[in-house]
Short mmCIF file of C-alpha atoms and ligand atoms in Angstrom, two decimals:
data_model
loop_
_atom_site.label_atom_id
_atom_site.label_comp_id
_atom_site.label_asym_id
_atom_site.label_seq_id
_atom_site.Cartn_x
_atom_site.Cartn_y
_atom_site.Cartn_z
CA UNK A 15 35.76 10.82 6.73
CA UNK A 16 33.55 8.88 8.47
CA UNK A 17 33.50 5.30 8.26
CA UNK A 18 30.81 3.56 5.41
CA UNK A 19 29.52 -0.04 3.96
CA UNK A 20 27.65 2.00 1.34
CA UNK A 21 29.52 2.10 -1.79
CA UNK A 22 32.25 4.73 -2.77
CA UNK A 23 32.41 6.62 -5.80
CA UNK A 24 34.15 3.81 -7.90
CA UNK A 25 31.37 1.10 -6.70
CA UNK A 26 33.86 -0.13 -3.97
CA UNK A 27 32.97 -1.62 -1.13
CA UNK A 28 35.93 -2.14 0.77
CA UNK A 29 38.24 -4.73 -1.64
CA UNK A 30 34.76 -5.98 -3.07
CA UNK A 31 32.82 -4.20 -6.06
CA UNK A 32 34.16 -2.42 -8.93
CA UNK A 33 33.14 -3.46 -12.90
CA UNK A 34 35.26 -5.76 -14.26
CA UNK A 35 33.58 -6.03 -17.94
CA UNK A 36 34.31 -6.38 -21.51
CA UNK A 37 35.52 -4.03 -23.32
CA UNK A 38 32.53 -4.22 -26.08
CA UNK A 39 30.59 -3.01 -22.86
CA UNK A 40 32.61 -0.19 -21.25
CA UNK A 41 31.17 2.77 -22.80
CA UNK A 42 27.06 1.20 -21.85
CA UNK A 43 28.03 0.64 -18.59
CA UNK A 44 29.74 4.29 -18.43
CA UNK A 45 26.75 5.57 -19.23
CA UNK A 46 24.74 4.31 -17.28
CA UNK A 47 27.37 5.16 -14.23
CA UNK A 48 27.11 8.97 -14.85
CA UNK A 49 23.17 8.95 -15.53
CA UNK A 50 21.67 6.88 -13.06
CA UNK A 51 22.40 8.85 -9.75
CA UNK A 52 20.86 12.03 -11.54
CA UNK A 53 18.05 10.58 -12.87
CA UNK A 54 17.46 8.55 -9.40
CA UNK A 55 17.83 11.37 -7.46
CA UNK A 56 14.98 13.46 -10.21
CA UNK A 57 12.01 14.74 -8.48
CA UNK A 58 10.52 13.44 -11.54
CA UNK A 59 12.03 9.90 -11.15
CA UNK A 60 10.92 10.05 -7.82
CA UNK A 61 7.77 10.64 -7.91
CA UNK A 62 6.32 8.36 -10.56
CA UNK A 63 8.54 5.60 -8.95
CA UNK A 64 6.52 6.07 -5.32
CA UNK A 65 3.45 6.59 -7.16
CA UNK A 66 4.10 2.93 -8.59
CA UNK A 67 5.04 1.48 -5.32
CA UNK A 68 2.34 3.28 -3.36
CA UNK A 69 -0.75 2.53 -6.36
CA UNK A 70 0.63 -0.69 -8.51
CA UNK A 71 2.77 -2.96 -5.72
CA UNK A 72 0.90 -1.68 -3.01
CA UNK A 73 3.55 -0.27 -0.66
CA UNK A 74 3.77 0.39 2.06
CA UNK A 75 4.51 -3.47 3.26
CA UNK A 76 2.93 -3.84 6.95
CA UNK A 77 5.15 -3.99 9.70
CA UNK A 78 3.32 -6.86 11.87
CA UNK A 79 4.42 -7.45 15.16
CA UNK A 80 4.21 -11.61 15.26
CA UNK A 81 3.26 -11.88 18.78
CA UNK A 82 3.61 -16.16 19.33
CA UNK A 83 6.52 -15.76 17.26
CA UNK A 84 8.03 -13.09 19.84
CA UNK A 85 6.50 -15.46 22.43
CA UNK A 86 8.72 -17.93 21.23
CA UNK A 87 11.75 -16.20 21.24
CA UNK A 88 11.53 -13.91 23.73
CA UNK A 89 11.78 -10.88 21.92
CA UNK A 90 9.76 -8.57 19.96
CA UNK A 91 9.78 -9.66 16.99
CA UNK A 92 8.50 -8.08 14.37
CA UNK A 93 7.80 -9.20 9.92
CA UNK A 94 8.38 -7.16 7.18
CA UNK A 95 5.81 -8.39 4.77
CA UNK A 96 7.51 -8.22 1.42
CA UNK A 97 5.26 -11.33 0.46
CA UNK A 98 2.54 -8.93 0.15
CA UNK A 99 3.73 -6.85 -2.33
CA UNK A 100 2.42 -7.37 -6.44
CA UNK A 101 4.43 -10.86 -7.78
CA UNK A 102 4.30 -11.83 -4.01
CA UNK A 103 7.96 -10.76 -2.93
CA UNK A 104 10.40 -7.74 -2.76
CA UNK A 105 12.16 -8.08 -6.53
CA UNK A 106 9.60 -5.76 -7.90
CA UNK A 107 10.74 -2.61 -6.06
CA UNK A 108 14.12 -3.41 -8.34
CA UNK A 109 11.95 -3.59 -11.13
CA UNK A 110 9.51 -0.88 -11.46
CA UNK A 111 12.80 1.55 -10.39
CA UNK A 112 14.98 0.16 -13.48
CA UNK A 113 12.56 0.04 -15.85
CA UNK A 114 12.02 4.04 -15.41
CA UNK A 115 15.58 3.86 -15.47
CA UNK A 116 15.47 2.37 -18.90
CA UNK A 117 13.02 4.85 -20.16
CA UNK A 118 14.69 7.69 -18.88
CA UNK A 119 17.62 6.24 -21.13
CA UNK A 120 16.08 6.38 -24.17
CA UNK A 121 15.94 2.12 -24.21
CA UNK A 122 13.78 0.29 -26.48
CA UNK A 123 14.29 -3.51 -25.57
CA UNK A 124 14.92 -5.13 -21.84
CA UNK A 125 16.48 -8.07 -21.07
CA UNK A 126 17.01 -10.27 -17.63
CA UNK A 127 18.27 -13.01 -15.85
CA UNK A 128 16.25 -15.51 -14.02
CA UNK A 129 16.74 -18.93 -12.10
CA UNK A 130 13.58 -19.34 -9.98
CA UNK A 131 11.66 -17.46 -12.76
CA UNK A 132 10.60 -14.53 -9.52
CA UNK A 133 12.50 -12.12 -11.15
CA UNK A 134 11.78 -12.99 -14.49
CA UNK A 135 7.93 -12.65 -13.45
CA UNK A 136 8.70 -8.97 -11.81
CA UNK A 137 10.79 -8.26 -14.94
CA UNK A 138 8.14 -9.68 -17.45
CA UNK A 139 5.63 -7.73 -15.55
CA UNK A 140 6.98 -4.42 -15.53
CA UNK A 141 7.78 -4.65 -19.05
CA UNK A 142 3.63 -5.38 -20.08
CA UNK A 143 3.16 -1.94 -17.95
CA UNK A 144 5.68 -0.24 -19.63
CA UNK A 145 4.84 -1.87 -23.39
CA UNK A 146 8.62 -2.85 -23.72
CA UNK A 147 9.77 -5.70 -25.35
CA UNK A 148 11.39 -8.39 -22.75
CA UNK A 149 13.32 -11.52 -23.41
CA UNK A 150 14.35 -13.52 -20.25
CA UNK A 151 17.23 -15.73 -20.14
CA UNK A 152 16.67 -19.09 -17.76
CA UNK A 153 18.91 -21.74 -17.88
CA UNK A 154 16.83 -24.94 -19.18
CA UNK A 155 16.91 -27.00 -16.16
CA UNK A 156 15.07 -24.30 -14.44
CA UNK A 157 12.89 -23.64 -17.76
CA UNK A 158 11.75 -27.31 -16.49
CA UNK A 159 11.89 -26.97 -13.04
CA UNK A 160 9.94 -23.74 -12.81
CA UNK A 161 7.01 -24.41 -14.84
CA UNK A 162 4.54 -22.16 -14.04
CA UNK A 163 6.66 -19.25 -13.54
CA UNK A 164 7.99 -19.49 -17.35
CA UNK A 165 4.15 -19.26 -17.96
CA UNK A 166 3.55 -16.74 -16.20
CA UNK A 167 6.13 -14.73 -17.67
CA UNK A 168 4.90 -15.78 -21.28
CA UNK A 169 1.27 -15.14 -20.82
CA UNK A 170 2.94 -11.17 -19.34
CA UNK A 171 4.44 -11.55 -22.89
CA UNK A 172 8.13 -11.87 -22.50
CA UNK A 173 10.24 -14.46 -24.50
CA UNK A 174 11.30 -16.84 -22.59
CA UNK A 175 15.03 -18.14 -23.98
CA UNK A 176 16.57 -21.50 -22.46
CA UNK A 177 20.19 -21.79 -21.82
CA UNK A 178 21.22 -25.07 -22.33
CA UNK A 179 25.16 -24.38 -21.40
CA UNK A 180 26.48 -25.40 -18.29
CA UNK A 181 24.36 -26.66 -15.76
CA UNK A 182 21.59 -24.72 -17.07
CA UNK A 183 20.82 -22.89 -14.29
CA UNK A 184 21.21 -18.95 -12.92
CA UNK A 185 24.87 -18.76 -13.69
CA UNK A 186 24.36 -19.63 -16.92
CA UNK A 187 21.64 -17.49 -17.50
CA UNK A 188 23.59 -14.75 -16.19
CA UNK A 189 26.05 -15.62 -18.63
CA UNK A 190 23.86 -15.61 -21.60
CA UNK A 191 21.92 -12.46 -20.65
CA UNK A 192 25.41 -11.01 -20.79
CA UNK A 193 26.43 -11.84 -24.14
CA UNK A 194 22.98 -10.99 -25.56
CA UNK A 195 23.78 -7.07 -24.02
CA UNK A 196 27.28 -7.54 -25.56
CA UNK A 197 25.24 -7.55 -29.16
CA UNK A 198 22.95 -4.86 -28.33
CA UNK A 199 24.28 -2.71 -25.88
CA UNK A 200 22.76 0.48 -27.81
CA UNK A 201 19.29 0.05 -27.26
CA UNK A 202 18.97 -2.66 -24.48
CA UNK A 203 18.71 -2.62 -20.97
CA UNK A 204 19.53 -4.73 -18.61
CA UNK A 205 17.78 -5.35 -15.43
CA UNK A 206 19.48 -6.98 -12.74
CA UNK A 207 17.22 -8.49 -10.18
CA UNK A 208 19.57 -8.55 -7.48
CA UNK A 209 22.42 -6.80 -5.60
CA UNK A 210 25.15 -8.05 -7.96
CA UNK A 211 26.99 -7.65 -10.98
CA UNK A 212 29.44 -4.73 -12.27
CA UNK A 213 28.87 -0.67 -10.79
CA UNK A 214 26.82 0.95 -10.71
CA UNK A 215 24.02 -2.30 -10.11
CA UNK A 216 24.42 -3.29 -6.86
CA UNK A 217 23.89 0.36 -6.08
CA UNK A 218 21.28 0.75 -8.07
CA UNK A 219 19.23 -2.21 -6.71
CA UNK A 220 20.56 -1.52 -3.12
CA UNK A 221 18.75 2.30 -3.50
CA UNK A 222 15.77 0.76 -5.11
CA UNK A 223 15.35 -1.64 -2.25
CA UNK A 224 15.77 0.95 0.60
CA UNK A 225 12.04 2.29 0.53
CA UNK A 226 12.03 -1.08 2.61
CA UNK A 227 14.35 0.21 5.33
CA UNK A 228 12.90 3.71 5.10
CA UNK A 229 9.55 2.15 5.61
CA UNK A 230 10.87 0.15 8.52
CA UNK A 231 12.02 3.46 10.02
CA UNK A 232 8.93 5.37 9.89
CA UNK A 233 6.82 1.89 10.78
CA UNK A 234 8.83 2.01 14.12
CA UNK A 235 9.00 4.95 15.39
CA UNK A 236 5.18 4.88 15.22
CA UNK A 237 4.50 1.24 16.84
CA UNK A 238 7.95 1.11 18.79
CA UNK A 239 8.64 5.25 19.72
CA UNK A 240 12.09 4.08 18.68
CA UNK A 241 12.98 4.12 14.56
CA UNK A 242 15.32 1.79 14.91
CA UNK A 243 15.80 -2.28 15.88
CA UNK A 244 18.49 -4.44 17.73
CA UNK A 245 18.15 -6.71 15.31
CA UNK A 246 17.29 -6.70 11.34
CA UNK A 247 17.57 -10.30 9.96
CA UNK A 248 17.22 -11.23 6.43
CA UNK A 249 17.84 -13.99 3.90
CA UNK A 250 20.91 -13.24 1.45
CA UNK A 251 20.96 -14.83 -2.60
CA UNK A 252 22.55 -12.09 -4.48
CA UNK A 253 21.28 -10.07 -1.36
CA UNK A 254 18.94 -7.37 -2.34
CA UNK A 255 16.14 -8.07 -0.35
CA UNK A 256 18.79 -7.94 2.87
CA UNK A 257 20.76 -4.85 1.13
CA UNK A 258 17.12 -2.97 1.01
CA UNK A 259 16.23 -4.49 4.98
CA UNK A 260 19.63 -2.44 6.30
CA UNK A 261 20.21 0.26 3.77
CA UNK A 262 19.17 3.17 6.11
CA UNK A 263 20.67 1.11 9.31
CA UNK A 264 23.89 0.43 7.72
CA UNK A 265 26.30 2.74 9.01
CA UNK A 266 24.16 2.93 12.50
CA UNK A 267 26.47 0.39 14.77
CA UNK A 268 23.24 0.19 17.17
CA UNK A 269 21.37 -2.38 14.75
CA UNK A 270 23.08 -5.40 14.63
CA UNK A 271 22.72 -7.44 11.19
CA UNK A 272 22.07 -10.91 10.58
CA UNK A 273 22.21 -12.50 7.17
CA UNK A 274 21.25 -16.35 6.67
CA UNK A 275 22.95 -17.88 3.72
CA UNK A 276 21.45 -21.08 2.03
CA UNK A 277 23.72 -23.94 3.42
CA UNK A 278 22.00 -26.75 1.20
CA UNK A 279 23.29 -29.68 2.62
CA UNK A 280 25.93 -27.92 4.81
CA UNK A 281 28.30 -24.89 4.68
CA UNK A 282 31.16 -27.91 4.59
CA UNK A 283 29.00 -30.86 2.56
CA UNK A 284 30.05 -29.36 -1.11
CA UNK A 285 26.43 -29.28 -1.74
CA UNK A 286 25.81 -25.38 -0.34
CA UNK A 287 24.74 -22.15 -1.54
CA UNK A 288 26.76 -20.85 1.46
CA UNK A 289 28.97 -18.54 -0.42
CA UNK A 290 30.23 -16.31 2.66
CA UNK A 291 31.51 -19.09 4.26
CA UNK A 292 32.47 -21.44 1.46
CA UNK A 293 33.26 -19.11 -1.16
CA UNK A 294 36.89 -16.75 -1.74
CA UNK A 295 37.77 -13.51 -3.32
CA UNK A 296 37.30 -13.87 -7.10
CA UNK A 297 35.26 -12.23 -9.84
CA UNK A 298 31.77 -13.11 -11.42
CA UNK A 299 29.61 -11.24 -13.30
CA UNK A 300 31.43 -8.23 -13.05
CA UNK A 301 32.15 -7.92 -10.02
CA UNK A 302 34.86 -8.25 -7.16
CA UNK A 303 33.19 -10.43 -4.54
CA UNK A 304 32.85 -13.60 -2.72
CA UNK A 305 32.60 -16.87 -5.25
CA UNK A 306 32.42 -20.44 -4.98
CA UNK A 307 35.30 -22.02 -6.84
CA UNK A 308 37.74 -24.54 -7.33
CA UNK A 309 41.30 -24.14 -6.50
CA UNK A 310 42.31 -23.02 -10.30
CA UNK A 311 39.40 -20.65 -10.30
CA UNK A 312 36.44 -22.57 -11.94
CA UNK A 313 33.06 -21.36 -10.82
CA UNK A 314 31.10 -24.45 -8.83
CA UNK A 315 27.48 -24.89 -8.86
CA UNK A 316 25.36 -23.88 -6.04
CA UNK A 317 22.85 -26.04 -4.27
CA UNK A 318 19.97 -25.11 -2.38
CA UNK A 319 16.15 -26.24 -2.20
CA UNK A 320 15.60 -22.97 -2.24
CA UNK A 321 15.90 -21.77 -6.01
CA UNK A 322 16.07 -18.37 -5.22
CA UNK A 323 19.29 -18.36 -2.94
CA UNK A 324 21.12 -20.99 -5.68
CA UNK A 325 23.91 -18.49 -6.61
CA UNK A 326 27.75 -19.08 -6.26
CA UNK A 327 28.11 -15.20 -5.75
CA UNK A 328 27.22 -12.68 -3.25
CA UNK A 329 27.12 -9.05 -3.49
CA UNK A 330 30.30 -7.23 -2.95
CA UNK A 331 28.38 -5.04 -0.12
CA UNK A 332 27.24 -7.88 1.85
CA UNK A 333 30.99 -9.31 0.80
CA UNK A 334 32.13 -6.49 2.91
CA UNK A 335 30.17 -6.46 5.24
CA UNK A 336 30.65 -10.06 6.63
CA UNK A 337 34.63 -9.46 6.21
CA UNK A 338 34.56 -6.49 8.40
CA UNK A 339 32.23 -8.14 10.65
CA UNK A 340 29.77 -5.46 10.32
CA UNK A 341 26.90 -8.50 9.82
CA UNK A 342 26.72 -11.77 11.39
CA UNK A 343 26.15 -14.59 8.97
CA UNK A 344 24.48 -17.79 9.62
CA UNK A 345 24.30 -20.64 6.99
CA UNK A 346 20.82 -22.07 7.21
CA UNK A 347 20.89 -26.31 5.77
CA UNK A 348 17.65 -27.35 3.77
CA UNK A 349 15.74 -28.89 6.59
CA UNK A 350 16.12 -26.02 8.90
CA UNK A 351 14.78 -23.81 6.15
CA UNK A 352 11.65 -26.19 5.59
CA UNK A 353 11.03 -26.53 9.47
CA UNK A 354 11.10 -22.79 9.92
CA UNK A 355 8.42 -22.51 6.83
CA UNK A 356 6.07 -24.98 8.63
CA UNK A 357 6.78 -23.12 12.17
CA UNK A 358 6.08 -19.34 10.67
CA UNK A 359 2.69 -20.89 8.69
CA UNK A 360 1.45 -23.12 12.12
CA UNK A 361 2.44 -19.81 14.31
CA UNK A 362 1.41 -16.92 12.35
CA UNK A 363 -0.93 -18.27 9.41
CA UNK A 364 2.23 -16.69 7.48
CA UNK A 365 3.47 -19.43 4.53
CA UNK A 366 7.01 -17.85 3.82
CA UNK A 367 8.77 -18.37 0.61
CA UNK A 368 11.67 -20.95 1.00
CA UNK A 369 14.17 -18.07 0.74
CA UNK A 370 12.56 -16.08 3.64
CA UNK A 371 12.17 -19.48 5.39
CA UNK A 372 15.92 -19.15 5.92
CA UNK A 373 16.30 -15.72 7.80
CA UNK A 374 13.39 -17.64 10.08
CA UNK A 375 15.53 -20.39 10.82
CA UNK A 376 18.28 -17.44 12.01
CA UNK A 377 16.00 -16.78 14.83
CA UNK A 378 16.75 -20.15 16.32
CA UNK A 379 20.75 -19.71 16.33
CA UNK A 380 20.19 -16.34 18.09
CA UNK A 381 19.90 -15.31 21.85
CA UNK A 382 17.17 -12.49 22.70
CA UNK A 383 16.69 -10.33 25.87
CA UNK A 384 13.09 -9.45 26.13
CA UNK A 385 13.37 -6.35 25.01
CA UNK A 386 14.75 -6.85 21.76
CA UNK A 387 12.93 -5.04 18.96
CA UNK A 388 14.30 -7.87 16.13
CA UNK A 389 12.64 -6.73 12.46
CA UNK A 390 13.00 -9.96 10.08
CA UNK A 391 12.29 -9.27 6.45
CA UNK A 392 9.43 -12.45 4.95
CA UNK A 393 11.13 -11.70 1.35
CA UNK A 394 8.60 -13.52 -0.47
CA UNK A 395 5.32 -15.49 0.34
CA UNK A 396 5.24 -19.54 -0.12
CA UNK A 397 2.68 -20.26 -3.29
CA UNK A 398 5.64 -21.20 -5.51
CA UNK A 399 6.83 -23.29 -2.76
CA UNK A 400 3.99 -25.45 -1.62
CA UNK A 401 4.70 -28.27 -3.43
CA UNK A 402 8.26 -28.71 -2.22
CA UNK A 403 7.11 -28.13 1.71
CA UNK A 404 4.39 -31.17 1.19
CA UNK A 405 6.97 -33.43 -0.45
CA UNK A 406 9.67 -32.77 2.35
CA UNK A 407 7.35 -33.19 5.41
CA UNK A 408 9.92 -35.49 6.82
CA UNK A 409 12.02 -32.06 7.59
CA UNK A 410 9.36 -30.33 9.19
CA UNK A 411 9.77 -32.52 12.78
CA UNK A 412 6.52 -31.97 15.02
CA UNK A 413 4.80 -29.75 12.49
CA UNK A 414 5.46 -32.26 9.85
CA UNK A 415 2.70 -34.98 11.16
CA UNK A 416 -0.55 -34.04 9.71
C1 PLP B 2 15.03 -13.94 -5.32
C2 PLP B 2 14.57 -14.03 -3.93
C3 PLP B 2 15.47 -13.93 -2.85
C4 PLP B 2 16.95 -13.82 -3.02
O1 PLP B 2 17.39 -12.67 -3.64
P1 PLP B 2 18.08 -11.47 -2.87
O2 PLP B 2 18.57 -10.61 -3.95
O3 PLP B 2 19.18 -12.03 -2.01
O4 PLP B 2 17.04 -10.82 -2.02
C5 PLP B 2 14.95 -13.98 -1.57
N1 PLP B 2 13.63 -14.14 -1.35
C6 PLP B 2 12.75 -14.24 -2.36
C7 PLP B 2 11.31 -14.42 -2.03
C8 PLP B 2 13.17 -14.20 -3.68
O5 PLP B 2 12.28 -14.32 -4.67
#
């Protein structure tokens, strides 16, 4: 059989994957196993899913060839604009898809995790389309931290619930949302905003994130006469905005893949988000994967300025594919994420979301021939962000003095 990084039948990828759950939840998460690949695969499902997309998030994302950008770095480079999309980044293509998931299920109430509040907001959102009751757990630091996103989410009409164990951040959100499914895992739902967790979710949100690859496909052929890139670059969290960038490239050993971790203060500083370098085999949130922990297995806490890439996990297919050296993985520190914000904005009139900002920074730690086709996916667009960029100016360098 011919070698893949997509998952096998039992959600492995390689070593990493698998469900490793409570027992209170086998028979949900069975369930959901056997029914989601036939409902997915529905011309029914399909349908009203890419009639959302096309009509409601306004797919498809442009393909825009940044031309000082490729200038720049001597290649042709090339932004998928995820920022553009409805809620302003990729995480509602997960959304919309689970949620008619969850009705095809027979579901009545949906719940979700959220540290940023973006997926919260896609979450929320979907759920005032769909008229479905939504709580969303956020741990209560972020509650604070995230302001307008928690309002956002009420005024969509979700309930809002803050976790006030642990650090009180996306771990411990995760952790609650959990134990709230464990008490209702008849008639709730769980969406999972990113590539993570136990099978079948990170192939679920991995499938629901392709459309971007499949759009990249089509969008090149037509600008390019080629469908596919040297290069596709992305920013990795949980890693579904990178999972959906490569999905259709993956097992195509002509596209090289680059993934930029969030390296905080530095891959080595114990202040890092970094979790494919600093992180070893363990288990969280269901899943066999990469973790940050401390020697007797105690999960650490993840730091990042960029909320959205603050997890001490990373999806067991992005796990994989940095161990078989199938990606390349950079860790991109704070101020190199900031200065690549303020060079994408001054360049290309483009404010990226901090997250994004990352895979921008990649560009900088790779070398280009001029014809490179590189395709970098702009996850998210900067709104949320714009306070943080004006109160770290100092890490913007030249484009910092205005
Ligand atoms: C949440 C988020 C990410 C990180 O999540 P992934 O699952 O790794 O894609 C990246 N970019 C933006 C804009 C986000 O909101």
């Amino acid at each position: 059989m011919k070698k893949s990084y997509l998952a096998d039948p039992n959600g492995f990828y390689g070593e990493f994957g698998g469900a490793y759950i409570p027992e209170i939840l086998y028979s949900t998460v069975d369930s959901l196993r056997e029914q989601y690949l036939p409902i997915m695969e529905s011309e029914e499902f399909k349908s009203e899913y890419m009639s959302l997309l096309n009509d409601y998030v306004g797919r498809p994302s442009p393909l825009y060839r940044a031309a000082r950008m490729s200038a720049k770095y001597g290649c042709e480079l090339y932004l998928k604009r995820e920022d553009l999309n409805h809620t302003g980044a990729h995480k509602i293509n997960n959304t919309v898809g689970q949620i008619l998931l969850a009705k095809r299920m027979g579901k009545k109430r949906i719940i979700a995790e959220t540290g940023a509040g973006q997926h919260g907001v896609a979450t929320a959102t979907v759920c005032a389309l769909m008229d479905m009751p939504c709580v969303v757990y956020q741990g209560a630091l972020d509650v604070e931290r995230q302001h307008t996103n928690v309002e956002r989410m009420r005024m969509l009409g979700a309930e809002v619930r803050a976790v006030h164990t642990g650090n009180g951040t996306l771990k411990d959100a995760t952790n609650e949302a959990i134990r709230d499914w464990c008490c209702h895992p008849q008639d709730t739902f769980y969406i999972i905003g990113s590539t993570v967790g136990p099978h079948p979710y990170p192939d679920i949100v991995a499938r629901l994130q392709s459309i971007i690859s499949k759009e990249i496909k089509e969008q090149l052929a037509q600008k390019t006469g080629r469908d596919y890139p040297d290069y596709l670059v992305a920013c990795v969290g949980g890693g579904s905005n990178a999972a959906g960038t490569v999905y259709h490239y993956i097992d195509d050993e002509r596209v090289k893949i680059v993934l930029a971790e969030a390296g905080g203060l530095g891959a080595d500083s114990g202040h890092t988000a970094a979790t494919i370098h600093a992180g070893s085999v363990g288990i969280l949130h269901g899943s066999r994967t990469l973790v940050m922990q401390t020697p007797d297995g105690q999960i650490m806490e993840a730091e990042s300025i960029s909320a959205g890439l603050d997890y001490p996990g990373i999806g067991p297919m992005h796990a994989n594919m940095a161990a078989q050296k199938r990606a390349t993985v950079y860790a991109i520190n704070d101020d190199e994420a900031v200065r690549a914000a303020y060079e994408l904005t001054r360049t290309e009139g483009i404010i990226p979301a901090l997250e994004s900002a990352h895979a921008i920074a990649a560009l900088g730690k790779m070398s280009f021939k001029p014809t490179d086709v590189v395709v970098l996916t702009v996850s998210g667009r900067g709104d949320k962000d714009v306070e943080t960029y004006l109160a770290h100016k100092e890490m913007a360098g030249e484009y910092g003095r205005f």
